[in-house]
mmCIF file of C-alpha atoms and ligand atoms in Angstrom:
data_model
loop_
_atom_site.group_PDB
_atom_site.id
_atom_site.type_symbol
_atom_site.label_atom_id
_atom_site.label_comp_id
_atom_site.label_asym_id
_atom_site.label_seq_id
_atom_site.Cartn_x
_atom_site.Cartn_y
_atom_site.Cartn_z
ATOM 1 C CA MET A 1 0.000 0.000 0.000
ATOM 2 C CA SER A 2 1.345 3.505 -0.836
ATOM 3 C CA ASN A 3 1.881 5.921 2.033
ATOM 4 C CA GLY A 4 -0.830 8.014 0.422
ATOM 5 C CA GLN A 5 -3.434 5.296 0.810
ATOM 6 C CA LYS A 6 -2.238 4.606 4.382
ATOM 7 C CA LEU A 7 -2.826 8.258 5.275
ATOM 8 C CA ILE A 8 -6.249 8.258 3.595
ATOM 9 C CA ASP A 9 -7.171 5.218 5.671
ATOM 10 C CA ARG A 10 -5.988 6.967 8.854
ATOM 11 C CA CYS A 11 -8.049 10.079 8.073
ATOM 12 C CA ARG A 12 -11.097 7.963 7.377
ATOM 13 C CA GLU A 13 -10.525 6.077 10.654
ATOM 14 C CA LEU A 14 -10.554 9.401 12.528
ATOM 15 C CA ALA A 15 -13.671 10.502 10.631
ATOM 16 C CA GLN A 16 -15.535 7.666 12.374
ATOM 17 C CA ILE A 17 -14.774 9.343 15.718
ATOM 18 C CA SER A 18 -17.601 11.843 16.138
ATOM 19 C CA ASP A 19 -19.746 13.623 18.696
ATOM 20 C CA ASN A 20 -22.728 12.938 16.449
ATOM 21 C CA ALA A 21 -24.301 9.593 15.627
ATOM 22 C CA ASP A 22 -24.613 10.640 12.009
ATOM 23 C CA GLY A 23 -21.709 12.333 10.280
ATOM 24 C CA THR A 24 -18.309 13.523 11.380
ATOM 25 C CA PHE A 25 -18.403 16.280 13.998
ATOM 26 C CA ARG A 26 -15.807 17.140 16.651
ATOM 27 C CA THR A 27 -15.619 20.434 18.526
ATOM 28 C CA PHE A 28 -13.304 21.999 21.106
ATOM 29 C CA LEU A 29 -12.337 19.436 23.800
ATOM 30 C CA SER A 30 -15.485 17.389 23.172
ATOM 31 C CA PRO A 31 -15.677 13.650 24.055
ATOM 32 C CA GLY A 32 -15.056 12.939 20.355
ATOM 33 C CA MET A 33 -11.909 15.055 20.421
ATOM 34 C CA ARG A 34 -10.626 13.137 23.440
ATOM 35 C CA ARG A 35 -11.090 9.820 21.561
ATOM 36 C CA CYS A 36 -9.507 11.332 18.456
ATOM 37 C CA TYR A 37 -6.481 12.431 20.522
ATOM 38 C CA GLU A 38 -6.027 8.878 21.826
ATOM 39 C CA THR A 39 -5.678 7.524 18.273
ATOM 40 C CA VAL A 40 -3.435 10.348 17.023
ATOM 41 C CA THR A 41 -1.287 10.067 20.165
ATOM 42 C CA TYR A 42 -0.675 6.400 19.318
ATOM 43 C CA TRP A 43 0.429 7.320 15.785
ATOM 44 C CA MET A 44 2.659 10.146 17.083
ATOM 45 C CA GLU A 45 4.321 7.848 19.641
ATOM 46 C CA SER A 46 4.783 5.122 17.005
ATOM 47 C CA ALA A 47 6.670 7.743 14.955
ATOM 48 C CA GLY A 48 9.023 8.334 17.872
ATOM 49 C CA MET A 49 7.455 11.498 19.285
ATOM 50 C CA GLN A 50 6.913 12.538 22.880
ATOM 51 C CA VAL A 51 3.262 13.583 23.160
ATOM 52 C CA HIS A 52 1.350 15.886 25.488
ATOM 53 C CA ILE A 53 -1.815 18.024 25.452
ATOM 54 C CA ASP A 54 -1.171 21.696 26.209
ATOM 55 C CA ASP A 55 -3.504 23.843 28.331
ATOM 56 C CA ALA A 56 -5.345 25.155 25.281
ATOM 57 C CA GLY A 57 -6.161 21.554 24.366
ATOM 58 C CA ASN A 58 -3.703 21.290 21.467
ATOM 59 C CA LEU A 59 -2.221 17.831 20.901
ATOM 60 C CA ARG A 60 1.555 18.254 20.729
ATOM 61 C CA GLY A 61 4.111 15.744 19.441
ATOM 62 C CA VAL A 62 7.861 16.460 19.690
ATOM 63 C CA PHE A 63 10.511 14.661 17.628
ATOM 64 C CA PRO A 64 13.877 15.766 19.064
ATOM 65 C CA GLY A 65 16.635 16.978 16.729
ATOM 66 C CA ASP A 66 20.388 16.703 17.306
ATOM 67 C CA GLY A 67 20.476 19.976 19.250
ATOM 68 C CA CYS A 68 22.321 22.136 16.688
ATOM 69 C CA CYS A 69 19.354 24.513 16.394
ATOM 70 C CA ALA A 70 17.332 25.637 19.408
ATOM 71 C CA GLN A 71 14.322 26.644 17.331
ATOM 72 C CA PRO A 72 11.941 23.845 16.290
ATOM 73 C CA LEU A 73 10.100 23.386 13.020
ATOM 74 C CA LEU A 74 6.349 23.390 13.665
ATOM 75 C CA MET A 75 4.035 21.418 11.386
ATOM 76 C CA GLY A 76 0.379 20.521 11.770
ATOM 77 C CA SER A 77 -3.227 21.617 11.375
ATOM 78 C CA HIS A 78 -6.541 21.226 13.219
ATOM 79 C CA LEU A 79 -8.336 18.113 14.520
ATOM 80 C CA ASP A 80 -11.743 19.700 15.094
ATOM 81 C CA THR A 81 -14.332 19.664 12.303
ATOM 82 C CA VAL A 82 -17.450 21.365 11.044
ATOM 83 C CA ARG A 83 -20.771 19.543 11.393
ATOM 84 C CA ASN A 84 -21.222 16.641 8.910
ATOM 85 C CA ALA A 85 -17.622 17.171 7.845
ATOM 86 C CA GLY A 86 -15.371 15.424 5.392
ATOM 87 C CA ALA A 87 -12.444 13.300 6.564
ATOM 88 C CA PHE A 88 -9.519 15.465 5.464
ATOM 89 C CA ASP A 89 -10.015 19.172 6.328
ATOM 90 C CA GLY A 90 -7.328 19.862 8.931
ATOM 91 C CA ILE A 91 -6.841 16.214 9.859
ATOM 92 C CA LEU A 92 -4.750 15.409 6.778
ATOM 93 C CA GLY A 93 -2.260 18.129 7.746
ATOM 94 C CA VAL A 94 -1.642 16.480 11.116
ATOM 95 C CA ILE A 95 -1.469 12.917 9.741
ATOM 96 C CA LEU A 96 0.846 13.938 6.902
ATOM 97 C CA ALA A 97 3.205 15.733 9.322
ATOM 98 C CA ILE A 98 3.340 12.625 11.545
ATOM 99 C CA GLU A 99 4.191 10.532 8.460
ATOM 100 C CA LEU A 100 7.068 12.872 7.545
ATOM 101 C CA VAL A 101 8.483 12.312 11.036
ATOM 102 C CA GLU A 102 7.963 8.560 10.774
ATOM 103 C CA MET A 103 9.812 8.565 7.415
ATOM 104 C CA LEU A 104 12.864 10.061 9.168
ATOM 105 C CA GLY A 105 13.246 6.849 11.167
ATOM 106 C CA SER A 106 16.234 7.305 13.459
ATOM 107 C CA ARG A 107 17.657 10.263 11.502
ATOM 108 C CA LYS A 108 17.988 13.418 13.642
ATOM 109 C CA LEU A 109 17.640 16.849 12.023
ATOM 110 C CA PRO A 110 19.446 19.920 13.396
ATOM 111 C CA PHE A 111 16.119 21.090 14.898
ATOM 112 C CA ASP A 112 13.274 19.489 16.816
ATOM 113 C CA ILE A 113 10.118 18.853 14.841
ATOM 114 C CA GLN A 114 6.910 19.719 16.665
ATOM 115 C CA VAL A 115 3.668 18.360 15.230
ATOM 116 C CA VAL A 116 0.499 20.046 16.514
ATOM 117 C CA GLY A 117 -3.137 19.018 16.246
ATOM 118 C CA PHE A 118 -4.980 22.255 17.007
ATOM 119 C CA SER A 119 -7.916 22.019 19.401
ATOM 120 C CA GLU A 120 -10.290 24.396 17.620
ATOM 121 C CA GLU A 121 -9.894 26.019 14.202
ATOM 122 C CA GLU A 122 -13.419 25.879 12.811
ATOM 123 C CA GLY A 123 -14.966 28.019 15.528
ATOM 124 C CA VAL A 124 -18.143 25.936 15.754
ATOM 125 C CA ARG A 125 -18.534 25.555 19.542
ATOM 126 C CA PHE A 126 -17.803 29.155 20.555
ATOM 127 C CA SER A 127 -18.596 30.917 17.232
ATOM 128 C CA THR A 128 -14.959 32.044 17.185
ATOM 129 C CA PRO A 129 -12.201 30.131 15.358
ATOM 130 C CA PHE A 130 -8.497 29.554 15.986
ATOM 131 C CA ILE A 131 -8.577 29.006 19.789
ATOM 132 C CA GLY A 132 -5.709 26.491 19.680
ATOM 133 C CA SER A 133 -3.435 28.389 17.327
ATOM 134 C CA ARG A 134 -4.091 31.676 19.125
ATOM 135 C CA ALA A 135 -2.687 30.053 22.269
ATOM 136 C CA LEU A 136 0.487 29.039 20.430
ATOM 137 C CA ALA A 137 0.749 32.551 18.983
ATOM 138 C CA GLY A 138 0.307 34.024 22.463
ATOM 139 C CA SER A 139 -2.949 35.763 21.515
ATOM 140 C CA LEU A 140 -5.506 33.732 23.479
ATOM 141 C CA THR A 141 -6.758 36.610 25.642
ATOM 142 C CA GLU A 142 -9.044 36.554 28.697
ATOM 143 C CA GLU A 143 -11.789 37.727 26.321
ATOM 144 C CA PHE A 144 -11.489 34.485 24.346
ATOM 145 C CA LEU A 145 -11.368 32.386 27.536
ATOM 146 C CA ALA A 146 -14.634 34.022 28.632
ATOM 147 C CA LEU A 147 -16.562 33.151 25.434
ATOM 148 C CA ARG A 148 -19.492 30.864 26.138
ATOM 149 C CA ASP A 149 -21.018 28.055 24.063
ATOM 150 C CA ALA A 150 -24.750 27.395 23.575
ATOM 151 C CA ALA A 151 -24.867 25.662 26.978
ATOM 152 C CA GLY A 152 -23.263 28.681 28.681
ATOM 153 C CA ILE A 153 -19.937 26.876 29.270
ATOM 154 C CA SER A 154 -16.918 29.191 28.874
ATOM 155 C CA VAL A 155 -13.735 28.283 27.024
ATOM 156 C CA ALA A 156 -11.929 28.376 30.386
ATOM 157 C CA GLN A 157 -14.487 25.993 31.927
ATOM 158 C CA ALA A 158 -14.250 23.638 28.924
ATOM 159 C CA ILE A 159 -10.467 23.582 29.448
ATOM 160 C CA ARG A 160 -10.943 22.778 33.154
ATOM 161 C CA ASP A 161 -13.575 20.114 32.334
ATOM 162 C CA PHE A 162 -10.980 18.449 30.085
ATOM 163 C CA GLY A 163 -8.559 18.312 33.029
ATOM 164 C CA LEU A 164 -6.354 21.194 31.873
ATOM 165 C CA ASP A 165 -5.447 24.560 33.407
ATOM 166 C CA PRO A 166 -6.855 27.678 31.686
ATOM 167 C CA ASN A 167 -4.663 29.860 33.907
ATOM 168 C CA ASN A 168 -1.663 28.438 32.115
ATOM 169 C CA THR A 169 -2.616 29.281 28.522
ATOM 170 C CA ALA A 170 -0.261 32.260 28.439
ATOM 171 C CA GLU A 171 2.639 29.810 28.959
ATOM 172 C CA ILE A 172 1.772 27.919 25.783
ATOM 173 C CA ALA A 173 3.227 30.509 23.403
ATOM 174 C CA LEU A 174 6.135 28.812 21.734
ATOM 175 C CA LYS A 175 9.557 29.658 23.193
ATOM 176 C CA PRO A 176 11.912 29.765 21.393
ATOM 177 C CA VAL A 177 9.793 30.779 18.456
ATOM 178 C CA PRO A 178 9.892 28.104 15.719
ATOM 179 C CA LEU A 179 12.014 28.477 12.596
ATOM 180 C CA ALA A 180 8.745 28.133 10.646
ATOM 181 C CA PHE A 181 5.228 26.723 10.636
ATOM 182 C CA LEU A 182 4.362 24.457 7.677
ATOM 183 C CA GLU A 183 0.733 23.446 7.139
ATOM 184 C CA PHE A 184 -0.372 20.860 4.594
ATOM 185 C CA HIS A 185 -4.075 21.256 3.769
ATOM 186 C CA ILE A 186 -6.581 20.265 1.111
ATOM 187 C CA GLU A 187 -7.433 23.204 -1.169
ATOM 188 C CA GLN A 188 -11.147 22.866 -0.384
ATOM 189 C CA GLY A 189 -11.988 24.452 -3.738
ATOM 190 C CA PRO A 190 -12.023 23.594 -7.474
ATOM 191 C CA VAL A 191 -8.829 25.265 -8.797
ATOM 192 C CA LEU A 192 -6.369 22.329 -8.721
ATOM 193 C CA ASP A 193 -8.972 19.751 -9.722
ATOM 194 C CA HIS A 194 -10.057 21.904 -12.676
ATOM 195 C CA ALA A 195 -6.415 22.335 -13.752
ATOM 196 C CA SER A 196 -5.622 18.640 -13.081
ATOM 197 C CA GLU A 197 -2.756 19.689 -10.816
ATOM 198 C CA SER A 198 -1.652 17.820 -7.704
ATOM 199 C CA LEU A 199 -0.363 20.523 -5.331
ATOM 200 C CA ALA A 200 -0.073 24.299 -5.010
ATOM 201 C CA LEU A 201 1.874 26.820 -2.953
ATOM 202 C CA VAL A 202 -0.298 29.242 -0.972
ATOM 203 C CA ASP A 203 0.823 32.864 -1.348
ATOM 204 C CA THR A 204 -1.881 34.535 0.728
ATOM 205 C CA ILE A 205 -4.885 33.617 2.864
ATOM 206 C CA ALA A 206 -8.037 35.679 2.315
ATOM 207 C CA GLY A 207 -9.191 38.033 5.045
ATOM 208 C CA LEU A 208 -12.394 37.143 6.857
ATOM 209 C CA THR A 209 -15.228 39.068 8.518
ATOM 210 C CA ARG A 210 -17.724 37.093 10.568
ATOM 211 C CA ALA A 211 -20.726 38.756 12.257
ATOM 212 C CA ARG A 212 -23.964 37.840 13.963
ATOM 213 C CA VAL A 213 -26.886 39.826 12.470
ATOM 214 C CA THR A 214 -30.344 40.020 14.115
ATOM 215 C CA PHE A 215 -33.589 41.397 12.715
ATOM 216 C CA THR A 216 -36.387 41.838 15.260
ATOM 217 C CA GLY A 217 -40.066 42.480 14.430
ATOM 218 C CA HIS A 218 -43.225 41.210 16.089
ATOM 219 C CA ALA A 219 -44.317 37.615 16.314
ATOM 220 C CA ASN A 220 -48.040 37.278 15.694
ATOM 221 C CA HIS A 221 -50.755 34.897 14.552
ATOM 222 C CA ALA A 222 -50.159 33.703 10.970
ATOM 223 C CA GLY A 223 -53.868 33.507 10.253
ATOM 224 C CA THR A 224 -55.259 36.672 11.765
ATOM 225 C CA THR A 225 -52.513 39.235 11.131
ATOM 226 C CA PRO A 226 -53.109 41.189 7.908
ATOM 227 C CA MET A 227 -50.052 41.469 5.644
ATOM 228 C CA ASN A 228 -49.932 45.273 5.943
ATOM 229 C CA LEU A 229 -49.821 45.089 9.738
ATOM 230 C CA ARG A 230 -46.912 42.710 10.017
ATOM 231 C CA SER A 231 -43.290 43.232 11.149
ATOM 232 C CA ASP A 232 -42.025 39.949 9.768
ATOM 233 C CA ALA A 233 -38.340 39.523 10.757
ATOM 234 C CA LEU A 234 -37.789 36.638 8.339
ATOM 235 C CA CYS A 235 -39.013 38.611 5.302
ATOM 236 C CA GLY A 236 -36.580 41.380 6.272
ATOM 237 C CA ALA A 237 -33.778 38.849 6.645
ATOM 238 C CA ALA A 238 -34.649 37.285 3.298
ATOM 239 C CA GLU A 239 -34.484 40.664 1.553
ATOM 240 C CA TRP A 240 -31.063 41.291 3.132
ATOM 241 C CA ILE A 241 -29.708 37.842 2.311
ATOM 242 C CA THR A 242 -30.418 38.374 -1.391
ATOM 243 C CA GLU A 243 -28.514 41.690 -1.058
ATOM 244 C CA VAL A 244 -25.619 39.794 0.571
ATOM 245 C CA GLU A 245 -25.499 37.464 -2.454
ATOM 246 C CA ARG A 246 -25.940 40.275 -5.010
ATOM 247 C CA THR A 247 -23.043 42.238 -3.486
ATOM 248 C CA ALA A 248 -20.664 39.281 -3.844
ATOM 249 C CA LEU A 249 -21.844 38.514 -7.384
ATOM 250 C CA ALA A 250 -21.083 42.126 -8.305
ATOM 251 C CA THR A 251 -17.606 42.204 -6.684
ATOM 252 C CA SER A 252 -14.754 40.203 -8.207
ATOM 253 C CA GLY A 253 -13.085 37.833 -5.726
ATOM 254 C CA LEU A 254 -15.609 38.519 -2.944
ATOM 255 C CA VAL A 255 -17.483 35.649 -1.302
ATOM 256 C CA THR A 256 -20.297 36.143 1.193
ATOM 257 C CA THR A 257 -22.291 33.484 3.026
ATOM 258 C CA VAL A 258 -25.203 33.417 5.445
ATOM 259 C CA GLY A 259 -24.551 29.930 6.781
ATOM 260 C CA LYS A 260 -26.587 29.802 9.984
ATOM 261 C CA LEU A 261 -30.074 31.194 10.562
ATOM 262 C CA ASP A 262 -32.335 30.868 13.616
ATOM 263 C CA VAL A 263 -35.999 31.909 13.539
ATOM 264 C CA THR A 264 -38.171 32.554 16.602
ATOM 265 C CA PRO A 265 -40.746 31.464 17.461
ATOM 266 C CA GLY A 266 -40.018 29.150 14.533
ATOM 267 C CA VAL A 267 -43.452 27.589 14.134
ATOM 268 C CA ALA A 268 -45.593 27.324 11.009
ATOM 269 C CA ASN A 269 -48.514 29.354 12.319
ATOM 270 C CA ALA A 270 -46.661 32.377 13.734
ATOM 271 C CA VAL A 271 -45.191 35.389 11.955
ATOM 272 C CA PRO A 272 -41.410 35.269 12.672
ATOM 273 C CA GLY A 273 -40.621 37.778 15.402
ATOM 274 C CA GLU A 274 -36.820 37.484 15.338
ATOM 275 C CA VAL A 275 -34.138 36.118 13.036
ATOM 276 C CA THR A 276 -30.486 35.721 13.997
ATOM 277 C CA MET A 277 -27.987 34.751 11.349
ATOM 278 C CA THR A 278 -24.265 34.663 10.635
ATOM 279 C CA LEU A 279 -22.484 36.607 7.897
ATOM 280 C CA ASP A 280 -19.170 35.298 6.542
ATOM 281 C CA CYS A 281 -17.427 37.672 4.119
ATOM 282 C CA ARG A 282 -14.004 37.075 2.564
ATOM 283 C CA HIS A 283 -11.599 38.626 0.100
ATOM 284 C CA ALA A 284 -7.835 38.558 -0.516
ATOM 285 C CA ASP A 285 -7.824 42.407 -0.331
ATOM 286 C CA ASP A 286 -8.946 43.789 3.046
ATOM 287 C CA SER A 287 -10.088 47.133 1.599
ATOM 288 C CA VAL A 288 -12.546 45.357 -0.720
ATOM 289 C CA ARG A 289 -13.858 43.298 2.199
ATOM 290 C CA PHE A 290 -14.245 46.353 4.449
ATOM 291 C CA THR A 291 -16.152 48.244 1.735
ATOM 292 C CA ALA A 292 -18.496 45.304 1.190
ATOM 293 C CA VAL A 293 -19.148 44.792 4.909
ATOM 294 C CA LYS A 294 -19.862 48.516 5.378
ATOM 295 C CA ALA A 295 -22.334 48.446 2.465
ATOM 296 C CA LEU A 296 -24.048 45.305 3.803
ATOM 297 C CA ARG A 297 -24.415 46.842 7.246
ATOM 298 C CA ALA A 298 -25.964 49.965 5.700
ATOM 299 C CA SER A 299 -28.398 47.908 3.608
ATOM 300 C CA ALA A 300 -29.466 45.957 6.699
ATOM 301 C CA ILE A 301 -30.256 49.203 8.506
ATOM 302 C CA ALA A 302 -32.236 50.497 5.500
ATOM 303 C CA ILE A 303 -34.214 47.253 5.184
ATOM 304 C CA ALA A 304 -34.973 47.231 8.925
ATOM 305 C CA ASP A 305 -36.140 50.876 8.806
ATOM 306 C CA GLY A 306 -38.338 50.189 5.795
ATOM 307 C CA ARG A 307 -40.032 47.271 7.546
ATOM 308 C CA GLN A 308 -40.363 48.687 11.093
ATOM 309 C CA LEU A 309 -37.842 46.113 12.290
ATOM 310 C CA THR A 310 -34.967 46.660 14.686
ATOM 311 C CA PHE A 311 -31.505 45.470 13.758
ATOM 312 C CA LYS A 312 -28.413 44.363 15.670
ATOM 313 C CA TRP A 313 -24.901 43.628 14.376
ATOM 314 C CA ALA A 314 -22.306 41.823 16.513
ATOM 315 C CA ASP A 315 -18.759 41.446 15.162
ATOM 316 C CA LEU A 316 -17.475 37.910 15.761
ATOM 317 C CA LEU A 317 -14.223 38.003 13.825
ATOM 318 C CA ASN A 318 -12.174 40.376 11.718
ATOM 319 C CA GLN A 319 -9.157 38.422 10.457
ATOM 320 C CA ALA A 320 -6.817 40.292 8.119
ATOM 321 C CA ALA A 321 -5.729 38.809 4.796
ATOM 322 C CA THR A 322 -2.398 37.148 5.541
ATOM 323 C CA PRO A 323 0.507 36.711 3.119
ATOM 324 C CA MET A 324 2.626 33.605 3.628
ATOM 325 C CA HIS A 325 6.372 34.087 4.322
ATOM 326 C CA ALA A 326 8.047 34.652 0.952
ATOM 327 C CA GLY A 327 11.298 32.950 1.982
ATOM 328 C CA MET A 328 9.579 29.854 3.288
ATOM 329 C CA VAL A 329 7.299 29.660 0.258
ATOM 330 C CA GLU A 330 10.411 29.817 -1.934
ATOM 331 C CA LEU A 331 12.071 27.051 0.119
ATOM 332 C CA LEU A 332 8.906 24.958 -0.330
ATOM 333 C CA ASN A 333 9.018 25.759 -4.039
ATOM 334 C CA SER A 334 12.607 24.540 -4.379
ATOM 335 C CA ALA A 335 11.655 21.392 -2.438
ATOM 336 C CA ALA A 336 8.851 20.868 -4.964
ATOM 337 C CA ARG A 337 11.211 21.380 -7.903
ATOM 338 C CA GLN A 338 13.542 18.779 -6.396
ATOM 339 C CA SER A 339 10.517 16.458 -6.431
ATOM 340 C CA GLY A 340 10.057 17.215 -10.125
ATOM 341 C CA LEU A 341 6.986 19.383 -9.527
ATOM 342 C CA SER A 342 6.357 22.878 -10.841
ATOM 343 C CA LEU A 343 3.679 24.373 -8.592
ATOM 344 C CA ARG A 344 1.315 27.275 -9.101
ATOM 345 C CA ARG A 345 0.903 29.867 -6.362
ATOM 346 C CA MET A 346 -2.636 30.638 -5.280
ATOM 347 C CA ALA A 347 -4.651 32.443 -2.626
ATOM 348 C CA SER A 348 -6.570 30.451 -0.045
ATOM 349 C CA GLY A 349 -10.273 31.328 0.210
ATOM 350 C CA ALA A 350 -10.447 29.218 3.361
ATOM 351 C CA GLY A 351 -9.046 30.425 6.645
ATOM 352 C CA HIS A 352 -6.287 28.411 8.300
ATOM 353 C CA ASP A 353 -4.266 28.286 11.512
ATOM 354 C CA ALA A 354 -1.292 29.438 9.422
ATOM 355 C CA MET A 355 -2.853 32.919 9.301
ATOM 356 C CA ILE A 356 -2.691 33.121 13.104
ATOM 357 C CA LEU A 357 0.835 31.732 13.456
ATOM 358 C CA ALA A 358 2.095 33.962 10.632
ATOM 359 C CA ALA A 359 1.895 36.809 13.165
ATOM 360 C CA CYS A 360 4.845 35.384 15.088
ATOM 361 C CA MET A 361 6.785 33.033 12.804
ATOM 362 C CA PRO A 362 7.430 32.383 9.097
ATOM 363 C CA ALA A 363 4.420 30.412 7.832
ATOM 364 C CA ALA A 364 3.897 28.466 4.624
ATOM 365 C CA MET A 365 1.173 26.189 3.289
ATOM 366 C CA LEU A 366 1.072 23.440 0.684
ATOM 367 C CA PHE A 367 -2.326 22.665 -0.853
ATOM 368 C CA LEU A 368 -3.400 19.235 -2.047
ATOM 369 C CA ARG A 369 -6.039 18.914 -4.782
ATOM 370 C CA SER A 370 -9.671 18.593 -3.674
ATOM 371 C CA PRO A 371 -11.399 16.256 -6.155
ATOM 372 C CA ARG A 372 -14.594 17.982 -7.427
ATOM 373 C CA GLY A 373 -13.636 20.950 -5.237
ATOM 374 C CA ILE A 374 -15.770 19.630 -2.397
ATOM 375 C CA SER A 375 -15.117 20.380 1.301
ATOM 376 C CA HIS A 376 -17.026 20.841 4.562
ATOM 377 C CA HIS A 377 -19.055 17.876 3.246
ATOM 378 C CA PRO A 378 -18.849 14.067 3.620
ATOM 379 C CA ASP A 379 -17.866 13.805 -0.081
ATOM 380 C CA GLU A 380 -14.618 15.706 0.653
ATOM 381 C CA ALA A 381 -11.756 13.631 -0.777
ATOM 382 C CA VAL A 382 -8.036 13.545 -1.481
ATOM 383 C CA MET A 383 -5.981 11.430 -3.912
ATOM 384 C CA ALA A 384 -3.288 9.025 -2.721
ATOM 385 C CA GLU A 385 -0.931 10.193 -5.502
ATOM 386 C CA ASP A 386 -1.254 13.797 -4.275
ATOM 387 C CA ILE A 387 -0.397 12.734 -0.730
ATOM 388 C CA ASP A 388 2.636 10.855 -2.070
ATOM 389 C CA ASN A 389 3.655 14.042 -3.925
ATOM 390 C CA ALA A 390 3.148 16.116 -0.763
ATOM 391 C CA LEU A 391 5.278 13.672 1.246
ATOM 392 C CA ALA A 392 8.037 13.943 -1.373
ATOM 393 C CA VAL A 393 7.902 17.755 -1.245
ATOM 394 C CA GLY A 394 7.749 17.690 2.558
ATOM 395 C CA GLY A 395 10.741 15.353 2.759
ATOM 396 C CA ASN A 396 12.760 17.650 0.488
ATOM 397 C CA PHE A 397 11.612 20.664 2.516
ATOM 398 C CA LEU A 398 13.025 19.083 5.686
ATOM 399 C CA LYS A 399 16.275 18.448 3.821
ATOM 400 C CA CYS A 400 16.433 22.030 2.465
ATOM 401 C CA LEU A 401 15.651 23.511 5.875
ATOM 402 C CA SER A 402 18.289 21.285 7.510
ATOM 403 C CA GLN A 403 20.845 22.689 5.075
ATOM 404 C CA THR A 404 19.763 26.321 5.443
ATOM 405 C CA TYR A 405 18.435 26.631 8.981
ATOM 406 C CA LYS A 406 21.198 29.015 10.074
ATOM 407 C CA GLN A 407 19.786 31.693 7.764
ATOM 408 C CA TRP A 408 16.348 31.354 9.403
ATOM 409 C CA GLU A 409 17.508 31.282 13.037
ATOM 410 C CA THR A 410 16.289 34.241 15.077
ATOM 411 C CA SER A 411 17.365 33.239 18.554
HETATM 412 O O1 HGY B 1 -13.964 28.532 7.424
HETATM 413 C C1 HGY B 1 -12.840 28.285 6.990
HETATM 414 O O2 HGY B 1 -12.362 28.940 6.104
HETATM 415 C C2 HGY B 1 -12.033 27.157 7.560
HETATM 416 O O3 HGY B 1 -12.467 25.970 6.999
HETATM 417 N N1 HGY B 1 -12.131 27.133 8.985
HETATM 418 MN MN1 MN B 2 -12.695 23.903 7.585
HETATM 419 MN MN1 MN B 3 -9.207 23.536 7.701
#
């Protein structure tokens, strides 16, 4: 069996570990995550790593180097998922990094290799992503620790419930800072599949605005309330959602999504009194994103005024577009050329932990083709040959970095 197929099998094995009876779903420090960590810990230890869980719930494997370089190389991705997820988003990046370590056998590099499985990237449980990587970047503030999930449990309490110490999260920031962070990830879109290409270098990660938007009117009887006397929150939301779509269709490179919508009272025979929804807006150029978000906020206010509704807007996330480290991308590119591959550079429409870690260390990403461009869906897939190519590039990257680490050392 090729390594590629072995790693596909491992990802599919983890996809069976879920907090839901139907579909793959694991959130921050959930029971499913604990079971997932047990399996990944076994694979990390089999590859010769020392494994621990840090106080932000990240799974951490360390493969010691020969001591020549104090700064480690960090590789990894996230182990949490969206609801009804595929088997490879995030997970493949952790499994592939473990395999690169395993392929070293007893060889020691000049630097330690740290493999991390981040505890929360998708932001499902607390409506805010990147909890694990923020801790490693030293940006997990008290404000994040105080966020509460739908059951009213705070991030800090979830950390305590898992047997960890939320008072220690400030200690997690990596010291010394790693030479680099390398994340392997599926593209999650159609570009490579359409071009029949195996891998790509990521040059920038699109910026991301996420907000919670609420329209409030008056719930009333569906049968007795005349149409001209209604303040129907859902009709207002519907008018705005079509404006959200129209704005993106009219703006090159902009994507907007209303992915979650809650209606109250949410019964067939009552006029909707309140609608709460999420807005996700992304673009590789922050000024374009800011202009779009400003226009969408203004149109929501106008729609609410015109329908005697009230309107609330709560910012959940404003993540800047993040360029990858040019030097590290070039090193990855030369590793790819050594593997006989000539790779395109492309922007990532999806957000990734690399955009958080890029604030404090050189970060680079290698994309693997997503067959049919599907992701955040059970039909998400990856091809064994692309994993084999990624392992070849990753192996050459470790070799190139071992030969050039002195030029990247910062401490
Ligand atoms: O939403 C995203 O872009 C990523 O999958 N968390
Ligand atoms: Mn995702
Ligand atoms: Mn991901």
